[in-house]
Coordinates of C-alpha atoms in Angstrom, one line a residue:
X1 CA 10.0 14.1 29.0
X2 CA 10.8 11.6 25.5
X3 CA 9.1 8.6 25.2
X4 CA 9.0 6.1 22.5
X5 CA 5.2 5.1 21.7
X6 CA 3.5 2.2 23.0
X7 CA 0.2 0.8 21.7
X8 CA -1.8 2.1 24.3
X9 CA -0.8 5.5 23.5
X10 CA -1.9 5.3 19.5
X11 CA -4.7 7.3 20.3
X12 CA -3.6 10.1 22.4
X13 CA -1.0 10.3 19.4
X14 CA -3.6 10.4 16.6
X15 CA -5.3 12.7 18.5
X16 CA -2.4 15.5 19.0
X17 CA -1.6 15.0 15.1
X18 CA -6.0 15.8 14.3
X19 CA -5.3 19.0 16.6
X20 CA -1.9 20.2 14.9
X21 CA -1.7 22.5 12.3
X22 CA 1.2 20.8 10.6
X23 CA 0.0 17.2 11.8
X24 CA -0.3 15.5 8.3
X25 CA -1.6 11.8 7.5
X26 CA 1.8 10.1 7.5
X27 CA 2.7 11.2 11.1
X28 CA -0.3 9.3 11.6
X29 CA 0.9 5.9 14.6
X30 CA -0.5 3.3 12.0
X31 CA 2.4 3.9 9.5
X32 CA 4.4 2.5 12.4
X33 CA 2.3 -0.7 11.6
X34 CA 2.3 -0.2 8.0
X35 CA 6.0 0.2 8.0
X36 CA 6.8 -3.0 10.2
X37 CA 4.5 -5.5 8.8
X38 CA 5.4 -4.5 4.9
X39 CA 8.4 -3.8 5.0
X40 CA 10.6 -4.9 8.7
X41 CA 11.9 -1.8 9.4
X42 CA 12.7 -1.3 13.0
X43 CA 10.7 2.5 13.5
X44 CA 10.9 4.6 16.7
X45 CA 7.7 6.9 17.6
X46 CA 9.3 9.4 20.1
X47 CA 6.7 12.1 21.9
X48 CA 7.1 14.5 24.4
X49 CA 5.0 15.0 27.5
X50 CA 4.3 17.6 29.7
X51 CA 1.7 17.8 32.5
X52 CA 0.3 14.5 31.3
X53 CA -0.4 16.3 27.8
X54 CA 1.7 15.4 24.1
X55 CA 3.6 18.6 23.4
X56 CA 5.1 16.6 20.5
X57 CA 5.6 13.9 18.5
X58 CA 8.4 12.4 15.5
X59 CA 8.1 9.1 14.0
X60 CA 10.9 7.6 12.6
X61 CA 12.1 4.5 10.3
X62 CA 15.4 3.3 10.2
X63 CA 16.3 1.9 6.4
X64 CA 19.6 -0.3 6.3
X65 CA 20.5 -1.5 2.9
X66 CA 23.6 -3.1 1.5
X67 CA 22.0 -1.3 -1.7
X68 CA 20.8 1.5 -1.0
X69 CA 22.9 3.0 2.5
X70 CA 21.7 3.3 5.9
X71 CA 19.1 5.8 6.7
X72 CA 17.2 7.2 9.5
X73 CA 13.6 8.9 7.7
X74 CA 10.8 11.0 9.3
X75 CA 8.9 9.6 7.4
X76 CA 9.8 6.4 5.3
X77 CA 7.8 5.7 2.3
X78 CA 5.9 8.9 3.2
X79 CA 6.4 12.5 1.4
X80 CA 5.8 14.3 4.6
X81 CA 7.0 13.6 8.1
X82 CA 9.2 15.7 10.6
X83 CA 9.0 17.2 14.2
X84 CA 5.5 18.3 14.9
X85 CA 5.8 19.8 18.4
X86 CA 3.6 23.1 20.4
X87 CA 6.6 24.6 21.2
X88 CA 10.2 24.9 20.8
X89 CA 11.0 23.2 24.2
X90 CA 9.3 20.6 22.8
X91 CA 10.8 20.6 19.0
X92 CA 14.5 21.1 20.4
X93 CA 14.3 17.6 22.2
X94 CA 12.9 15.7 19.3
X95 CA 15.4 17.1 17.4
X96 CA 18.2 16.2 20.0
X97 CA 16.4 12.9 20.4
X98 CA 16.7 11.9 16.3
X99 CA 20.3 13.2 16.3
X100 CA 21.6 11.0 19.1
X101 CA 19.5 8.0 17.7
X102 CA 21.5 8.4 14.3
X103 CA 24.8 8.5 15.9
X104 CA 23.8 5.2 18.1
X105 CA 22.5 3.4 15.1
X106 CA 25.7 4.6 12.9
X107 CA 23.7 5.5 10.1
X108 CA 24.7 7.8 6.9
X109 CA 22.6 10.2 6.9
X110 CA 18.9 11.6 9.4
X111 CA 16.2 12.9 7.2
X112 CA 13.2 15.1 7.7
X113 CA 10.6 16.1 5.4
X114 CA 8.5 18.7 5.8
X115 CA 6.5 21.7 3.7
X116 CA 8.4 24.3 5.6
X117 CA 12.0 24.3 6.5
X118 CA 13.0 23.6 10.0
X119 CA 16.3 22.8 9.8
X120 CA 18.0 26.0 7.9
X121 CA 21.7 24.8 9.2
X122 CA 21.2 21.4 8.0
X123 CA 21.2 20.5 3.6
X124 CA 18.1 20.1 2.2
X125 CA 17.2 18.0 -1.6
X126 CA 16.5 20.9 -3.8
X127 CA 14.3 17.9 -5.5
X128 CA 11.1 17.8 -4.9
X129 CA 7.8 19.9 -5.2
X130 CA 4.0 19.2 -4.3
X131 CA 1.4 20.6 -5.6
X132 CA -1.7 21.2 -3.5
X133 CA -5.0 23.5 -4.4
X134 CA -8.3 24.1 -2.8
X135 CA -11.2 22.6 -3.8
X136 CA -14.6 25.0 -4.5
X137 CA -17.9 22.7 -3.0
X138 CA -19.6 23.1 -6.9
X139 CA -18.0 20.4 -8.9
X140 CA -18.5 22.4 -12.6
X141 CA -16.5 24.9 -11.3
X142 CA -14.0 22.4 -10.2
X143 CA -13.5 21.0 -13.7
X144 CA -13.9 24.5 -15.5
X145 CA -10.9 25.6 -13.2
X146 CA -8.8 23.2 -15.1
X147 CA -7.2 24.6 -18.0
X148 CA -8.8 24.0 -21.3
X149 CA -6.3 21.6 -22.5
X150 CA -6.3 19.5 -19.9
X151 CA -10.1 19.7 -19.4
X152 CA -10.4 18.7 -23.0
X153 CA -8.6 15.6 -22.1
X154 CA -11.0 15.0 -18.8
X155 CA -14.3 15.1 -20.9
X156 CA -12.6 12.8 -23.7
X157 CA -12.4 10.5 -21.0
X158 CA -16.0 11.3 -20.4
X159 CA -16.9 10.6 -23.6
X160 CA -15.2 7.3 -24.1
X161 CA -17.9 5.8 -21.2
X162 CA -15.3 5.5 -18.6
X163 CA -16.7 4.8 -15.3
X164 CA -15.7 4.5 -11.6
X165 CA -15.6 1.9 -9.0
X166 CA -14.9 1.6 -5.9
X167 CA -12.8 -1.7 -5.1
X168 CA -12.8 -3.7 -1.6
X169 CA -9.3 -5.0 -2.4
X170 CA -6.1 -3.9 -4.3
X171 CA -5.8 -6.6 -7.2
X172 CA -6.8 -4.0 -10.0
X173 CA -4.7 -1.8 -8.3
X174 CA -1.7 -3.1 -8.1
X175 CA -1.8 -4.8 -11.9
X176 CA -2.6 -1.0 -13.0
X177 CA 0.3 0.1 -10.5
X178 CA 3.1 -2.4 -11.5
X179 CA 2.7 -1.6 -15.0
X180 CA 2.7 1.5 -14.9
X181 CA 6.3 1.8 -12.5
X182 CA 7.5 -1.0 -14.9
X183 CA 7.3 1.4 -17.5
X184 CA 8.9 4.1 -15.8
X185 CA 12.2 1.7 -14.6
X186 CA 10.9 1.8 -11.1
X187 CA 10.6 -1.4 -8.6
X188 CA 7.3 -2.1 -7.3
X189 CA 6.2 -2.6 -3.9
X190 CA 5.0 -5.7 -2.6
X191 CA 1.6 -6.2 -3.0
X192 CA 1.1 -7.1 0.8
X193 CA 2.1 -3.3 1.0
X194 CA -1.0 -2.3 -0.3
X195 CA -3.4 -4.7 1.1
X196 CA -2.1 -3.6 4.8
X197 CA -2.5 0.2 3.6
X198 CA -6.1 -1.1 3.2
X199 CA -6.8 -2.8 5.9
X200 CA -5.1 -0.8 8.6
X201 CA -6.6 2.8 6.7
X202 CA -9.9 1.2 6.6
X203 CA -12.1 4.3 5.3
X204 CA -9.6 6.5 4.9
X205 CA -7.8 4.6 2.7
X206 CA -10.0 4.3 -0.8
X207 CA -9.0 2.0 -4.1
X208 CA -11.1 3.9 -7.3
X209 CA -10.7 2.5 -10.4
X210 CA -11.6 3.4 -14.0
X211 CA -12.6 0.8 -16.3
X212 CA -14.3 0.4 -20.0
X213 CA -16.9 -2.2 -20.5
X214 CA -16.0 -4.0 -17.1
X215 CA -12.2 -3.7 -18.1
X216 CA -9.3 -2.3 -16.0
X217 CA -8.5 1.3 -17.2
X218 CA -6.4 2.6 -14.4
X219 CA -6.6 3.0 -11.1
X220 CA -5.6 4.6 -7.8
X221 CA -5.4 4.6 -3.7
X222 CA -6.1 7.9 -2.1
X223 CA -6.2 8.7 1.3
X224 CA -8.6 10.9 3.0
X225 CA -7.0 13.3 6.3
X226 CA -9.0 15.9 7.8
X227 CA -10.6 17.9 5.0
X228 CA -7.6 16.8 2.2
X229 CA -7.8 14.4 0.0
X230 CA -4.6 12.7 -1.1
X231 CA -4.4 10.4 -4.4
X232 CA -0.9 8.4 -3.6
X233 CA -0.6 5.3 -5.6
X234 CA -1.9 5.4 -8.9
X235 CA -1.2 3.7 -12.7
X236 CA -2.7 2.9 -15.8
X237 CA -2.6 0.2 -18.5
X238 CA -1.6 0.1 -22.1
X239 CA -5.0 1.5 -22.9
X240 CA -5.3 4.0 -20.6
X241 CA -3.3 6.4 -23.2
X242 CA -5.6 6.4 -25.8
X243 CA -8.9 6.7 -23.5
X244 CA -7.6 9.3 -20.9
X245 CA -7.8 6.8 -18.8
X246 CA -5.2 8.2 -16.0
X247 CA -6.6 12.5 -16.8
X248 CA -10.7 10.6 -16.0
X249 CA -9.3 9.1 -12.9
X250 CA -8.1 12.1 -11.1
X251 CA -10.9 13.9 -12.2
X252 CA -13.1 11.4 -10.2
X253 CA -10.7 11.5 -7.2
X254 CA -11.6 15.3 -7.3
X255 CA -15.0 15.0 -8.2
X256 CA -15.8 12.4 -5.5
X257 CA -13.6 14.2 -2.8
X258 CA -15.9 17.4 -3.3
X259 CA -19.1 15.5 -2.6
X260 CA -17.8 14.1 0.5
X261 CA -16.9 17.5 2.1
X262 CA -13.3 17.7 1.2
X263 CA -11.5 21.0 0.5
X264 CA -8.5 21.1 -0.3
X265 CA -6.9 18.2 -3.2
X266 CA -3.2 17.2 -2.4
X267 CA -1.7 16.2 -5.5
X268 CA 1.3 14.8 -4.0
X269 CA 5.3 15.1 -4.7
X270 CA 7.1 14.9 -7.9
X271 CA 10.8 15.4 -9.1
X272 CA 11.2 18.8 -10.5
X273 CA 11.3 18.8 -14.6
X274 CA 9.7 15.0 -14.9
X275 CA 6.7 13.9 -16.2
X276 CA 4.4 14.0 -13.2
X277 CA 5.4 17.4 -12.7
X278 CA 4.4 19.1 -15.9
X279 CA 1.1 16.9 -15.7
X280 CA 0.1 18.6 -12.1
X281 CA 1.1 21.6 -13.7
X282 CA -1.1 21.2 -16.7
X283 CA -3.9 20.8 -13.9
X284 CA -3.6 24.3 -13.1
X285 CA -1.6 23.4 -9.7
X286 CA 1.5 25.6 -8.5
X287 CA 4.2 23.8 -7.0
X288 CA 5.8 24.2 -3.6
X289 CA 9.1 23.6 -2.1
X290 CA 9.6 20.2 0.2
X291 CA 12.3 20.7 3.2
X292 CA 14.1 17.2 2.9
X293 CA 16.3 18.5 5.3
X294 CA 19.6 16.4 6.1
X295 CA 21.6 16.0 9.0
X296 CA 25.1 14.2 7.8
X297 CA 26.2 11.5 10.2
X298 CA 28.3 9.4 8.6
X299 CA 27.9 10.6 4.9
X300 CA 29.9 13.5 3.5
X301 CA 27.0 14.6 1.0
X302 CA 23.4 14.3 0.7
X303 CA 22.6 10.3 -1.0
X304 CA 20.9 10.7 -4.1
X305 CA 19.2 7.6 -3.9
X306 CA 16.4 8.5 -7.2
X307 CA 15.5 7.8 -10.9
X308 CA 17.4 11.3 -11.8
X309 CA 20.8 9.9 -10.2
X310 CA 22.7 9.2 -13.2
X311 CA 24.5 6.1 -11.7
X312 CA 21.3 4.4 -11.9
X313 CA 20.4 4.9 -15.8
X314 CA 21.5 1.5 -17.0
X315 CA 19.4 0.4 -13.9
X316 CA 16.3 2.0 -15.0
X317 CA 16.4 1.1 -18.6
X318 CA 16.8 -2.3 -18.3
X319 CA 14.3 -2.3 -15.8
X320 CA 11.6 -1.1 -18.2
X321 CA 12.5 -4.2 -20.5
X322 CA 11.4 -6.7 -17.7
X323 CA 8.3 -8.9 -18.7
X324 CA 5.7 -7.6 -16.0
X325 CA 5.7 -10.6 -14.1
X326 CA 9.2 -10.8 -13.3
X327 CA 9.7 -6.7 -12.2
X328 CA 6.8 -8.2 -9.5
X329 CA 8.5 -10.8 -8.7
X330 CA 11.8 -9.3 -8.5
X331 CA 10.9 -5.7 -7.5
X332 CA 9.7 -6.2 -3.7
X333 CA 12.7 -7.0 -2.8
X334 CA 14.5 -3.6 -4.1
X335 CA 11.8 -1.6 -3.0
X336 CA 11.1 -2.4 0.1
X337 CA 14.8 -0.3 1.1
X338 CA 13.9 2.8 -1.1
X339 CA 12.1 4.7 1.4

């Protein structure tokens, strides 16, 4: 039996995703919070039940933009997501669930993104990568498994007195943020985004920033899952170049994350060839494949809604010429439909 998730059931849901292997934090039921108060999207939590117990779940967003096509994600604004299910029973009517809910809600294209491929008949975005690496419970050896360029950059941040705080709220983060997505021709999200992230996260969700003689270096949002920890949202200001500001802060993340248990560091997704990706790689982190696996509905190929899209290149570049505040006033708007 499919049912769509009701509040009362947010539990019983986290607690199949904490018990599944491929469970990750974004098929977590607050997202489908996260997701509604941000942003409005209209999401749809399906699970399947048998003998009173989940056998499996698939959260959904559905993303209709006049800019940016019509879109049915597991998971929106989330670099993992997909059919998590015991067995194929189970998997096979999730499936067949998302596929007729596409076709209802006449949208382009269904998406799901995974680490392994599910769907082998369907297209997947040769695109993206993420690099993830286990953590050793001795710190030193943690930072002399980075390789000795990169370290070198880790203890200049060291040496330039750069130190770590732990904020209860997302102002430095989101100034750090902006700029930094400014820079790179990117809209920002909302601020509201960020403070909801916070406040329906609560512990897992952690703000650490790096400052210099009490002023903002960098600074980024991690979230904790199980024994992973998962540095999302992060950016740096002008001076965070020259002190190593953004190298420091990850270094931290990792550093912290050891001492409170965690094992394995989750690095996150990056385009293939770009800058984030040669900087994970300079960590010492291999990538792997994402499955963003896509059913066409409506569309005849796969929308290349992304920075490398060359339609979008006069976009980006004038983008990066906005004064600050405006790309934060402005760039809500945009990215609250690039999920």
């Amino acid at each position: 039996m499919i049912k769509l998730l009701e509040p009362a059931q947010r539990e019983r849901w986290d607690h199949y995703v904490m018990a599944s292997a491929d469970g990750s934090f974004f098929h977590l039921s607050a997202w489908q919070q996260v997701i509604k108060q941000a942003f409005g999207h209209n999401t749809y939590y399906y699970y399947t039940e048998q003998d009173g117990e989940i056998t499996g779940i698939l959260p959904l967003t559905h993303v209709n933009s006049l800019l940016f096509g019509n879109s049915l994600v597991s998971n929106a604004f989330c670099v993992y997501g997909g059919i998590v299910a015991s067995n194929d029973e189970a998997f096979a009517g999730l499936q067949s669930k998302a596929q007729q809910l596409a076709r209802e809600l006449g949208v382009d294209s269904l998406e799901m993104r995974s680490r392994q491929q599910h769907h082998p008949d369907w297209p997947h975005k040769e695109l993206y990568v993420t690099f993830r690496k286990e953590l050793d419970p001795d710190v030193e050896k943690n930072l002399n498994a980075i390789p000795r360029k990169q370290r070198a950059m880790v203890r200049a941040g060291i040496k330039a007195d750069l130190t770590s705080v732990v904020d209860d709220n997302v102002e430095r983060l989101y100034r750090a943020y902006s700029e930094s997505v400014r820079n790179l021709g990117t809209p920002v999200f909302p601020k509201r985004y960020f403070q909801i992230l916070q406040d329906v996260f609560g512990e897992s969700c952690e703000v650490l920033t790096i400052e210099r003689e009490g002023q903002l270096v960098a600074s980024v949002m991690s979230f904790y899952f199980k024994d992973e920890v998962l540095p999302y949202y992060g950016g740096g200001t002008d001076a965070a170049r020259d002190l190593k500001g953004n190298d420091f802060m990850y270094w931290e993340v990792m550093r912290r994350a050891v001492e409170k248990g965690c094992k394995i560091f989750d690095y996150g997704r990056s385009k293939v060839g770009t800058g984030s990706y040669r900087f994970k790689k300079h960590w010492g982190f291999e990538p792997e494949p994402l499955y963003y696996e896509v059913d066409l509905v409506k569309a005849k190929q796969i929308p290349e809604i992304n920075p490398l899209n060359p339609k979008y290149r006069l976009f980006i570049a004038a983008w990066k010429r906005l004064p600050l505040p405006l790309s934060q006033l402005i760039g809500p708007w945009l990215a609250k439909d690039l999920g």
